[in-house]
GROMACS .gro file of C-alpha atoms in nm:
model
  153
    1MET     CA    1   0.914   1.501   1.088
    2SER     CA    2   0.586   1.393   0.935
    3VAL     CA    3   0.524   1.388   0.563
    4HIS     CA    4   0.198   1.560   0.466
    5ALA     CA    5   0.223   1.600   0.092
    6ASP     CA    6  -0.129   1.505  -0.011
    7GLN     CA    7  -0.172   1.816  -0.227
    8GLU     CA    8   0.151   1.762  -0.421
    9ARG     CA    9   0.180   1.560  -0.737
   10THR     CA   10   0.419   1.275  -0.792
   11SER     CA   11   0.649   1.319  -1.089
   12PRO     CA   12   0.547   1.124  -1.399
   13ALA     CA   13   0.876   0.930  -1.382
   14THR     CA   14   0.817   0.827  -1.020
   15GLU     CA   15   0.458   0.730  -1.091
   16ALA     CA   16   0.566   0.521  -1.391
   17ARG     CA   17   0.839   0.350  -1.185
   18ILE     CA   18   0.589   0.262  -0.912
   19ARG     CA   19   0.324   0.137  -1.154
   20ASP     CA   20   0.586  -0.071  -1.337
   21SER     CA   21   0.709  -0.224  -1.011
   22PHE     CA   22   0.353  -0.293  -0.895
   23GLY     CA   23   0.281  -0.463  -1.228
   24ARG     CA   24   0.564  -0.708  -1.159
   25GLN     CA   25   0.410  -0.818  -0.827
   26GLY     CA   26   0.260  -1.160  -0.888
   27LEU     CA   27   0.064  -1.159  -0.563
   28MET     CA   28  -0.107  -0.826  -0.631
   29ARG     CA   29  -0.198  -0.945  -0.982
   30HIS     CA   30  -0.324  -1.277  -0.841
   31LEU     CA   31  -0.539  -1.095  -0.584
   32GLY     CA   32  -0.676  -0.853  -0.845
   33ALA     CA   33  -0.545  -0.545  -0.662
   34ARG     CA   34  -0.468  -0.216  -0.836
   35ILE     CA   35  -0.312   0.116  -0.745
   36THR     CA   36  -0.566   0.398  -0.758
   37GLU     CA   37  -0.370   0.694  -0.620
   38ILE     CA   38  -0.005   0.794  -0.596
   39THR     CA   39   0.106   1.116  -0.427
   40PRO     CA   40   0.434   1.193  -0.249
   41GLY     CA   41   0.440   0.980   0.065
   42ARG     CA   42   0.097   0.824   0.005
   43VAL     CA   43  -0.039   0.535  -0.205
   44HIS     CA   44  -0.388   0.382  -0.228
   45ILE     CA   45  -0.447   0.022  -0.339
   46VAL     CA   46  -0.793  -0.120  -0.409
   47LEU     CA   47  -0.886  -0.487  -0.384
   48PRO     CA   48  -1.224  -0.596  -0.523
   49ASN     CA   49  -1.421  -0.826  -0.294
   50ARG     CA   50  -1.463  -1.153  -0.477
   51PRO     CA   51  -1.489  -1.519  -0.366
   52GLU     CA   52  -1.121  -1.591  -0.437
   53VAL     CA   53  -1.002  -1.350  -0.162
   54THR     CA   54  -1.252  -1.441   0.111
   55GLN     CA   55  -1.232  -1.661   0.416
   56GLN     CA   56  -1.492  -1.913   0.536
   57HIS     CA   57  -1.738  -1.648   0.663
   58GLY     CA   58  -1.736  -1.450   0.339
   59TYR     CA   59  -1.518  -1.161   0.460
   60VAL     CA   60  -1.198  -1.065   0.279
   61HIS     CA   61  -0.922  -1.282   0.426
   62ALA     CA   62  -0.678  -1.121   0.671
   63GLY     CA   63  -0.390  -1.233   0.448
   64ALA     CA   64  -0.528  -1.037   0.152
   65THR     CA   65  -0.609  -0.740   0.376
   66SER     CA   66  -0.258  -0.728   0.519
   67ALA     CA   67  -0.092  -0.788   0.180
   68ILE     CA   68  -0.250  -0.478   0.024
   69ALA     CA   69  -0.167  -0.273   0.336
   70ASP     CA   70   0.198  -0.386   0.318
   71SER     CA   71   0.222  -0.297  -0.052
   72ALA     CA   72   0.053   0.041  -0.005
   73GLY     CA   73   0.307   0.136   0.263
   74GLY     CA   74   0.602   0.012   0.059
   75TYR     CA   75   0.502   0.210  -0.246
   76ALA     CA   76   0.425   0.518  -0.035
   77ALA     CA   77   0.785   0.505   0.087
   78LEU     CA   78   0.916   0.450  -0.265
   79THR     CA   79   0.750   0.774  -0.384
   80LEU     CA   80   1.008   0.964  -0.176
   81PHE     CA   81   1.318   0.776  -0.297
   82ASP     CA   82   1.530   0.826  -0.607
   83GLU     CA   83   1.533   0.582  -0.896
   84ASP     CA   84   1.843   0.403  -0.763
   85SER     CA   85   1.654   0.290  -0.450
   86GLU     CA   86   1.405   0.018  -0.368
   87VAL     CA   87   1.239  -0.080  -0.041
   88LEU     CA   88   1.188  -0.401   0.151
   89THR     CA   89   0.959  -0.449   0.449
   90VAL     CA   90   1.149  -0.507   0.772
   91GLU     CA   91   0.837  -0.556   0.983
   92TYR     CA   92   0.475  -0.460   1.008
   93LYS     CA   93   0.195  -0.499   1.255
   94ILE     CA   94  -0.168  -0.492   1.159
   95ASN     CA   95  -0.475  -0.470   1.381
   96LEU     CA   96  -0.792  -0.618   1.236
   97LEU     CA   97  -1.061  -0.388   1.373
   98ALA     CA   98  -1.375  -0.517   1.201
   99PRO     CA   99  -1.472  -0.785   0.950
  100ALA     CA  100  -1.334  -0.686   0.609
  101ALA     CA  101  -1.663  -0.645   0.425
  102GLY     CA  102  -1.766  -0.422   0.139
  103ASP     CA  103  -1.771  -0.397  -0.236
  104HIS     CA  104  -1.394  -0.353  -0.220
  105LEU     CA  105  -1.114  -0.281   0.025
  106GLU     CA  106  -0.896   0.028  -0.001
  107ALA     CA  107  -0.553   0.024   0.160
  108VAL     CA  108  -0.381   0.356   0.228
  109GLY     CA  109  -0.009   0.367   0.303
  110ARG     CA  110   0.122   0.697   0.439
  111VAL     CA  111   0.483   0.783   0.523
  112LEU     CA  112   0.517   0.898   0.883
  113LYS     CA  113   0.898   0.933   0.882
  114SER     CA  114   1.132   0.891   0.588
  115GLY     CA  115   1.495   0.833   0.677
  116ARG     CA  116   1.817   0.754   0.492
  117THR     CA  117   1.791   0.386   0.581
  118LEU     CA  118   1.460   0.318   0.758
  119THR     CA  119   1.116   0.456   0.681
  120VAL     CA  120   0.804   0.420   0.895
  121CYS     CA  121   0.457   0.414   0.742
  122GLY     CA  122   0.105   0.420   0.880
  123LEU     CA  123  -0.133   0.170   0.723
  124GLU     CA  124  -0.512   0.184   0.702
  125VAL     CA  125  -0.755  -0.047   0.526
  126PHE     CA  126  -1.117   0.050   0.466
  127GLY     CA  127  -1.412  -0.162   0.363
  128VAL     CA  128  -1.593   0.044   0.100
  129GLN     CA  129  -1.958  -0.017   0.019
  130GLU     CA  130  -2.113   0.060  -0.318
  131GLY     CA  131  -2.201   0.429  -0.295
  132GLY     CA  132  -1.877   0.515  -0.116
  133ARG     CA  133  -1.955   0.451   0.253
  134ARG     CA  134  -1.621   0.361   0.419
  135LYS     CA  135  -1.544   0.174   0.738
  136LEU     CA  136  -1.197   0.131   0.888
  137VAL     CA  137  -1.138  -0.246   0.907
  138ALA     CA  138  -0.763  -0.256   0.978
  139ASN     CA  139  -0.477  -0.030   1.073
  140GLY     CA  140  -0.111  -0.081   1.136
  141GLN     CA  141   0.243   0.041   1.119
  142GLN     CA  142   0.532  -0.067   0.903
  143THR     CA  143   0.909  -0.026   0.894
  144LEU     CA  144   1.088  -0.045   0.560
  145ILE     CA  145   1.454  -0.045   0.466
  146ARG     CA  146   1.591   0.139   0.166
  147VAL     CA  147   1.809  -0.083  -0.054
  148ASP     CA  148   1.994  -0.023  -0.379
  149ALA     CA  149   1.792  -0.103  -0.690
  150PRO     CA  150   1.924  -0.403  -0.878
  151ARG     CA  151   2.145  -0.307  -1.170
  152THR     CA  152   2.024  -0.421  -1.509
  153PRO     CA  153   2.292  -0.545  -1.750
   0.00000   0.00000   0.00000
């Protein structure tokens, strides 16, 4: 069963939990990435193109591209889980389709199948030019495992 909940809204509690978790990710902070959209089963992450995230030819590095895709999928899955659950990536595959160029990259994680234990997400990354023109630069698929959230004392 596919999840197509783009028109629904995420609860304020779920959105706050996801934004709080994202804020604790040192890598996303280091890269300068931010969440721009959260809906049930779907999350968008934007990464500004700046010299610190590029490779030797001036394109956004594949490591940065795949990192935002991985996080977008993980948080998309988390939108469908209760507050006692977290997710960890089991595996993901990414195809780099074109040089990652643009004013910024936008990663979109979308839940394809949410299960009790494993969840599968589709991943897309777009290079976005100033003015909004978008080009698909990477796509992939990800499997995540649901785990119990750590208990706080």
